[in-house]
């Protein structure tokens, strides 16, 4: 069903400062992108076949800003790579999983994404991610 861990999303207050921290660990930021629909700026760090996605809110009402206000900086979500996101969403819905997104939307890097509610997955916000 799932191919791999696509990425781990980390909520940060300041993208520039966070990039310095991760680069200080010897990792390299490969891409920086703004995703206006989600009110977020992202920085992508590739590690093998997986990624770390740093997420900085661009508006006070963004989901990432609300997350940071409530919980502080830290791991926001885990994304699993899939081949057919629509089929995965149908299967999860049939199995009774609570979905945040019943249809995919476009995320960073043009990937199709959809989220499964943390209440359905032992408190973890799970993202399905289909890259072309």
mmCIF file of C-alpha atoms in Angstrom:
data_model
loop_
_atom_site.group_PDB
_atom_site.id
_atom_site.type_symbol
_atom_site.label_atom_id
_atom_site.label_comp_id
_atom_site.label_asym_id
_atom_site.label_seq_id
_atom_site.Cartn_x
_atom_site.Cartn_y
_atom_site.Cartn_z
ATOM 1 C CA UNK A 1 0.000 0.000 0.000
ATOM 2 C CA UNK A 2 2.646 2.541 1.018
ATOM 3 C CA UNK A 3 5.979 2.859 -0.797
ATOM 4 C CA UNK A 4 8.190 4.651 1.713
ATOM 5 C CA UNK A 5 8.435 7.463 4.213
ATOM 6 C CA UNK A 6 8.375 10.392 1.806
ATOM 7 C CA UNK A 7 9.164 13.069 4.365
ATOM 8 C CA UNK A 8 8.838 14.290 7.923
ATOM 9 C CA UNK A 9 7.316 17.763 8.282
ATOM 10 C CA UNK A 10 8.764 19.997 11.002
ATOM 11 C CA UNK A 11 7.002 23.218 12.036
ATOM 12 C CA UNK A 12 9.391 26.140 12.626
ATOM 13 C CA UNK A 13 8.929 29.791 13.545
ATOM 14 C CA UNK A 14 11.775 31.085 11.376
ATOM 15 C CA UNK A 15 12.770 29.196 8.240
ATOM 16 C CA UNK A 16 16.130 30.947 7.868
ATOM 17 C CA UNK A 17 17.184 30.103 11.423
ATOM 18 C CA UNK A 18 15.959 26.518 11.099
ATOM 19 C CA UNK A 19 17.881 26.040 7.844
ATOM 20 C CA UNK A 20 21.078 27.184 9.600
ATOM 21 C CA UNK A 21 20.518 24.589 12.343
ATOM 22 C CA UNK A 22 20.040 21.721 9.873
ATOM 23 C CA UNK A 23 22.908 22.885 7.659
ATOM 24 C CA UNK A 24 25.061 22.988 10.817
ATOM 25 C CA UNK A 25 24.381 19.260 11.120
ATOM 26 C CA UNK A 26 25.989 18.798 7.703
ATOM 27 C CA UNK A 27 22.749 18.590 5.717
ATOM 28 C CA UNK A 28 21.939 20.697 2.677
ATOM 29 C CA UNK A 29 18.723 22.575 1.924
ATOM 30 C CA UNK A 30 17.884 21.751 -1.694
ATOM 31 C CA UNK A 31 14.684 23.722 -2.301
ATOM 32 C CA UNK A 32 12.797 26.625 -0.746
ATOM 33 C CA UNK A 33 9.227 27.244 -1.872
ATOM 34 C CA UNK A 34 6.150 29.198 -0.818
ATOM 35 C CA UNK A 35 2.813 27.370 -0.948
ATOM 36 C CA UNK A 36 0.258 30.212 -0.797
ATOM 37 C CA UNK A 37 -2.815 27.946 -0.548
ATOM 38 C CA UNK A 38 -1.433 26.439 2.662
ATOM 39 C CA UNK A 39 0.020 29.735 3.953
ATOM 40 C CA UNK A 40 3.457 28.222 4.407
ATOM 41 C CA UNK A 41 7.058 28.458 3.184
ATOM 42 C CA UNK A 42 8.950 25.204 2.960
ATOM 43 C CA UNK A 43 12.584 24.173 2.817
ATOM 44 C CA UNK A 44 13.383 20.657 1.641
ATOM 45 C CA UNK A 45 16.381 18.652 2.819
ATOM 46 C CA UNK A 46 16.979 15.387 0.949
ATOM 47 C CA UNK A 47 18.374 12.431 2.875
ATOM 48 C CA UNK A 48 18.640 9.355 0.666
ATOM 49 C CA UNK A 49 15.169 8.649 -0.705
ATOM 50 C CA UNK A 50 13.452 10.606 2.082
ATOM 51 C CA UNK A 51 13.174 14.274 2.932
ATOM 52 C CA UNK A 52 12.852 16.616 5.859
ATOM 53 C CA UNK A 53 10.362 19.411 5.152
ATOM 54 C CA UNK A 54 10.767 22.538 7.274
ATOM 55 C CA UNK A 55 7.482 24.480 7.459
ATOM 56 C CA UNK A 56 7.264 28.185 8.342
ATOM 57 C CA UNK A 57 3.843 29.856 8.558
ATOM 58 C CA UNK A 58 3.274 32.884 6.320
ATOM 59 C CA UNK A 59 0.073 33.978 8.092
ATOM 60 C CA UNK A 60 -1.174 33.936 11.679
ATOM 61 C CA UNK A 61 -4.210 31.856 10.669
ATOM 62 C CA UNK A 62 -2.228 29.136 8.888
ATOM 63 C CA UNK A 63 -2.413 25.568 10.229
ATOM 64 C CA UNK A 64 1.335 25.663 10.947
ATOM 65 C CA UNK A 65 1.033 28.912 12.942
ATOM 66 C CA UNK A 66 -1.783 27.380 14.991
ATOM 67 C CA UNK A 67 0.283 24.231 15.559
ATOM 68 C CA UNK A 68 3.296 26.240 16.777
ATOM 69 C CA UNK A 69 1.096 28.391 19.032
ATOM 70 C CA UNK A 70 -0.413 25.296 20.646
ATOM 71 C CA UNK A 71 2.565 22.899 20.731
ATOM 72 C CA UNK A 72 5.684 24.869 19.841
ATOM 73 C CA UNK A 73 8.149 23.970 17.121
ATOM 74 C CA UNK A 74 8.637 20.318 16.266
ATOM 75 C CA UNK A 75 7.446 17.380 14.229
ATOM 76 C CA UNK A 76 4.157 18.277 12.570
ATOM 77 C CA UNK A 77 3.479 15.268 10.337
ATOM 78 C CA UNK A 78 4.830 12.125 8.708
ATOM 79 C CA UNK A 79 4.228 11.694 4.978
ATOM 80 C CA UNK A 80 4.019 8.298 3.314
ATOM 81 C CA UNK A 81 4.627 7.985 -0.409
ATOM 82 C CA UNK A 82 1.921 6.347 -2.515
ATOM 83 C CA UNK A 83 1.444 5.524 -6.205
ATOM 84 C CA UNK A 84 -2.311 6.216 -6.415
ATOM 85 C CA UNK A 85 -3.493 8.683 -3.785
ATOM 86 C CA UNK A 86 -7.148 8.582 -4.842
ATOM 87 C CA UNK A 87 -7.242 4.786 -4.422
ATOM 88 C CA UNK A 88 -5.530 5.012 -1.014
ATOM 89 C CA UNK A 89 -8.046 7.600 0.165
ATOM 90 C CA UNK A 90 -10.950 5.399 -0.970
ATOM 91 C CA UNK A 91 -9.486 2.377 0.841
ATOM 92 C CA UNK A 92 -8.857 4.295 4.061
ATOM 93 C CA UNK A 93 -12.368 5.764 4.018
ATOM 94 C CA UNK A 94 -13.863 2.291 3.454
ATOM 95 C CA UNK A 95 -11.870 1.028 6.458
ATOM 96 C CA UNK A 96 -13.320 3.812 8.611
ATOM 97 C CA UNK A 97 -10.298 6.100 8.929
ATOM 98 C CA UNK A 98 -11.180 9.748 9.532
ATOM 99 C CA UNK A 99 -9.817 11.831 6.657
ATOM 100 C CA UNK A 100 -9.041 15.528 6.745
ATOM 101 C CA UNK A 101 -8.901 15.569 2.935
ATOM 102 C CA UNK A 102 -11.231 13.270 1.010
ATOM 103 C CA UNK A 103 -9.705 14.513 -2.244
ATOM 104 C CA UNK A 104 -6.049 15.309 -2.860
ATOM 105 C CA UNK A 105 -4.736 18.842 -3.145
ATOM 106 C CA UNK A 106 -1.455 20.220 -4.450
ATOM 107 C CA UNK A 107 1.367 20.588 -1.936
ATOM 108 C CA UNK A 108 5.014 21.636 -2.049
ATOM 109 C CA UNK A 109 6.882 20.569 -5.162
ATOM 110 C CA UNK A 110 3.593 19.998 -6.995
ATOM 111 C CA UNK A 111 2.917 16.714 -5.174
ATOM 112 C CA UNK A 112 -0.644 15.496 -4.671
ATOM 113 C CA UNK A 113 -1.265 15.353 -0.920
ATOM 114 C CA UNK A 114 -4.037 14.481 1.534
ATOM 115 C CA UNK A 115 -4.110 14.200 5.312
ATOM 116 C CA UNK A 116 -5.515 11.544 7.644
ATOM 117 C CA UNK A 117 -6.772 12.873 10.996
ATOM 118 C CA UNK A 118 -4.403 12.253 13.934
ATOM 119 C CA UNK A 119 -7.272 10.799 15.990
ATOM 120 C CA UNK A 120 -7.385 7.935 13.480
ATOM 121 C CA UNK A 121 -3.637 7.233 13.580
ATOM 122 C CA UNK A 122 -2.518 7.097 17.235
ATOM 123 C CA UNK A 123 -2.140 10.869 17.480
ATOM 124 C CA UNK A 124 0.050 11.275 14.377
ATOM 125 C CA UNK A 125 -0.941 13.617 11.553
ATOM 126 C CA UNK A 126 -0.410 11.392 8.514
ATOM 127 C CA UNK A 127 0.051 12.794 5.018
ATOM 128 C CA UNK A 128 -0.310 10.730 1.863
ATOM 129 C CA UNK A 129 1.998 12.029 -0.850
ATOM 130 C CA UNK A 130 2.007 11.155 -4.558
ATOM 131 C CA UNK A 131 4.855 12.541 -6.625
ATOM 132 C CA UNK A 132 4.752 12.349 -10.405
#
